[in-house]
Structures are given as C-alpha cells and as structure tokens.
Amino acid sequence: MVAEPLAAVEAGTSDPGEDGTAAGWDRPELAQFEKSEPPILRRKTGGKLSLAACEDVVAQAVANVTARLQDGLLGDKVNLSAYLRKAAWNLALIQLTADARVESAGELSP
C-alpha cells in the first residue's frame, strides 16, 4: 500500500476532500510541519538524536498517521497536528531507547 500525502486523505476514506484538504490539513501546513518539527524534536531529545534521525522520525510519523487516516482509524474530531506531533515524539522515544540499549550492550562487551 502506497501512502498518500496526509493532505490528500479524508478521515475514513482515500479520496481527497473537495478543496484538496483532509480534516483541516492543507499541503503547505503539512510541508511546514515536516520542515519545522525535526529541529524541535532534536531539541526535545536534548540533541541525542541527529537532525537526520529526527527528519526520519517525522517522515515515519507522517506515513503512520496517513495510513491510520486511510484505514479510517482516526475520528473527525482528532486534532491531527497534536496527534502527529505525539506520534513523532513516541517514535523518537523508541529510537532513543534502542540507541540506549545498543550503547549499554557495548559497555557490557568484554
């Protein structure tokens, strides 16, 4: 399944809305989120994730939320901006945990 950009998806359907937006999202807003969120996420992680890693996390969050919208799993009353920001933060935490485990395993090796 190829994920469409978030702006091209109506909650619960795979067709864009009449005005080309999805639940209040338009392409400039999504592009702005993808541009502005990685540096914010990097600051929130205390610089533990690189900017490139944060860009990957944000892209994955957008893909995940888009898929949930296409599958009809998000209601019309969901604040997509907050939901997307939380999804990106959760993915960043998963990455930080994985990095800490690798680092810890390296310290335990003889």
CSV table of C-alpha atoms in Angstrom, one decimal:
chain,number,residue,atom,x,y,z
A,1,MET,CA,0.0,0.0,0.0
A,2,VAL,CA,1.4,3.4,-1.1
A,3,ALA,CA,0.7,6.1,1.5
A,4,GLU,CA,-0.8,9.3,0.0
A,5,PRO,CA,0.3,12.6,1.5
A,6,LEU,CA,-1.7,13.4,4.6
A,7,ALA,CA,-3.3,16.4,2.8
A,8,ALA,CA,-4.8,14.1,0.2
A,9,VAL,CA,-6.7,11.9,2.6
A,10,GLU,CA,-10.1,12.4,4.2
A,11,ALA,CA,-10.5,10.7,7.5
A,12,GLY,CA,-12.0,7.3,6.8
A,13,THR,CA,-11.6,7.5,3.0
A,14,SER,CA,-8.9,7.5,0.4
A,15,ASP,CA,-10.4,10.4,-1.6
A,16,PRO,CA,-9.3,14.0,-1.1
A,17,GLY,CA,-11.9,16.5,0.0
A,18,GLU,CA,-13.5,18.9,-2.4
A,19,ASP,CA,-10.9,21.5,-1.5
A,20,GLY,CA,-8.0,19.0,-1.5
A,21,THR,CA,-7.6,19.1,2.2
A,22,ALA,CA,-8.0,16.4,4.9
A,23,ALA,CA,-9.7,17.3,8.1
A,24,GLY,CA,-8.3,20.8,8.1
A,25,TRP,CA,-4.8,19.9,6.7
A,26,ASP,CA,-3.6,21.5,3.6
A,27,ARG,CA,-0.3,20.9,1.8
A,28,PRO,CA,1.5,24.0,3.0
A,29,GLU,CA,0.7,23.1,6.6
A,30,LEU,CA,2.0,19.6,6.2
A,31,ALA,CA,5.1,20.8,4.5
A,32,GLN,CA,5.7,23.3,7.2
A,33,PHE,CA,5.3,20.6,9.9
A,34,GLU,CA,7.8,18.4,8.1
A,35,LYS,CA,10.2,21.3,7.9
A,36,SER,CA,9.8,22.7,11.4
A,37,GLU,CA,9.3,19.6,13.5
A,38,PRO,CA,12.7,17.9,13.2
A,39,PRO,CA,14.7,20.7,14.9
A,40,ILE,CA,12.0,20.9,17.6
A,41,LEU,CA,12.2,17.1,18.1
A,42,ARG,CA,16.0,17.3,18.2
A,43,ARG,CA,15.8,20.0,21.0
A,44,LYS,CA,13.3,17.9,22.9
A,45,THR,CA,15.7,14.9,22.8
A,46,GLY,CA,18.5,17.0,24.2
A,47,GLY,CA,20.4,16.6,20.9
A,48,LYS,CA,20.6,12.8,21.4
A,49,LEU,CA,19.1,12.2,18.0
A,50,SER,CA,20.7,13.8,15.0
A,51,LEU,CA,18.8,16.2,12.8
A,52,ALA,CA,18.7,13.5,10.1
A,53,ALA,CA,17.3,10.9,12.6
A,54,CYS,CA,14.7,13.4,13.6
A,55,GLU,CA,13.8,14.0,9.9
A,56,ASP,CA,13.4,10.3,9.5
A,57,VAL,CA,11.2,10.1,12.6
A,58,VAL,CA,8.9,12.9,11.4
A,59,ALA,CA,8.6,11.3,7.9
A,60,GLN,CA,7.7,7.9,9.6
A,61,ALA,CA,5.1,9.6,11.8
A,62,VAL,CA,3.5,11.3,8.8
A,63,ALA,CA,3.4,7.9,7.0
A,64,ASN,CA,1.9,6.2,10.0
A,65,VAL,CA,-0.7,8.9,10.6
A,66,THR,CA,-1.6,8.9,6.9
A,67,ALA,CA,-2.1,5.1,7.0
A,68,ARG,CA,-4.3,5.4,10.0
A,69,LEU,CA,-6.4,8.0,8.3
A,70,GLN,CA,-6.7,5.9,5.2
A,71,ASP,CA,-7.8,2.9,7.3
A,72,GLY,CA,-10.5,5.1,9.0
A,73,LEU,CA,-8.9,4.7,12.4
A,74,LEU,CA,-9.0,8.4,13.3
A,75,GLY,CA,-12.2,10.2,14.0
A,76,ASP,CA,-13.2,13.5,12.6
A,77,LYS,CA,-12.6,15.2,16.0
A,78,VAL,CA,-8.9,14.2,16.3
A,79,ASN,CA,-6.6,17.1,16.4
A,80,LEU,CA,-4.2,15.9,13.6
A,81,SER,CA,-1.5,18.4,14.5
A,82,ALA,CA,-1.3,17.3,18.1
A,83,TYR,CA,-1.7,13.6,17.1
A,84,LEU,CA,1.1,13.9,14.5
A,85,ARG,CA,3.4,15.6,17.0
A,86,LYS,CA,2.7,13.0,19.6
A,87,ALA,CA,3.3,10.2,17.0
A,88,ALA,CA,6.7,11.7,16.2
A,89,TRP,CA,7.6,12.0,19.8
A,90,ASN,CA,6.7,8.4,20.5
A,91,LEU,CA,8.8,7.3,17.6
A,92,ALA,CA,11.7,9.4,18.9
A,93,LEU,CA,11.4,7.8,22.3
A,94,ILE,CA,11.5,4.3,20.7
A,95,GLN,CA,14.7,5.4,18.8
A,96,LEU,CA,16.3,6.8,22.0
A,97,THR,CA,15.5,3.5,23.8
A,98,ALA,CA,17.0,1.4,21.0
A,99,ASP,CA,20.1,3.6,21.0
A,100,ALA,CA,20.5,3.3,24.8
A,101,ARG,CA,20.2,-0.5,24.6
A,102,VAL,CA,22.9,-0.6,21.9
A,103,GLU,CA,25.2,1.6,24.0
A,104,SER,CA,24.5,-0.4,27.1
A,105,ALA,CA,25.3,-3.7,25.3
A,106,GLY,CA,28.5,-2.1,24.0
A,107,GLU,CA,29.6,-1.3,27.6
A,108,LEU,CA,28.9,-4.9,28.7
A,109,SER,CA,31.0,-6.4,26.0
A,110,PRO,CA,34.5,-7.6,27.1
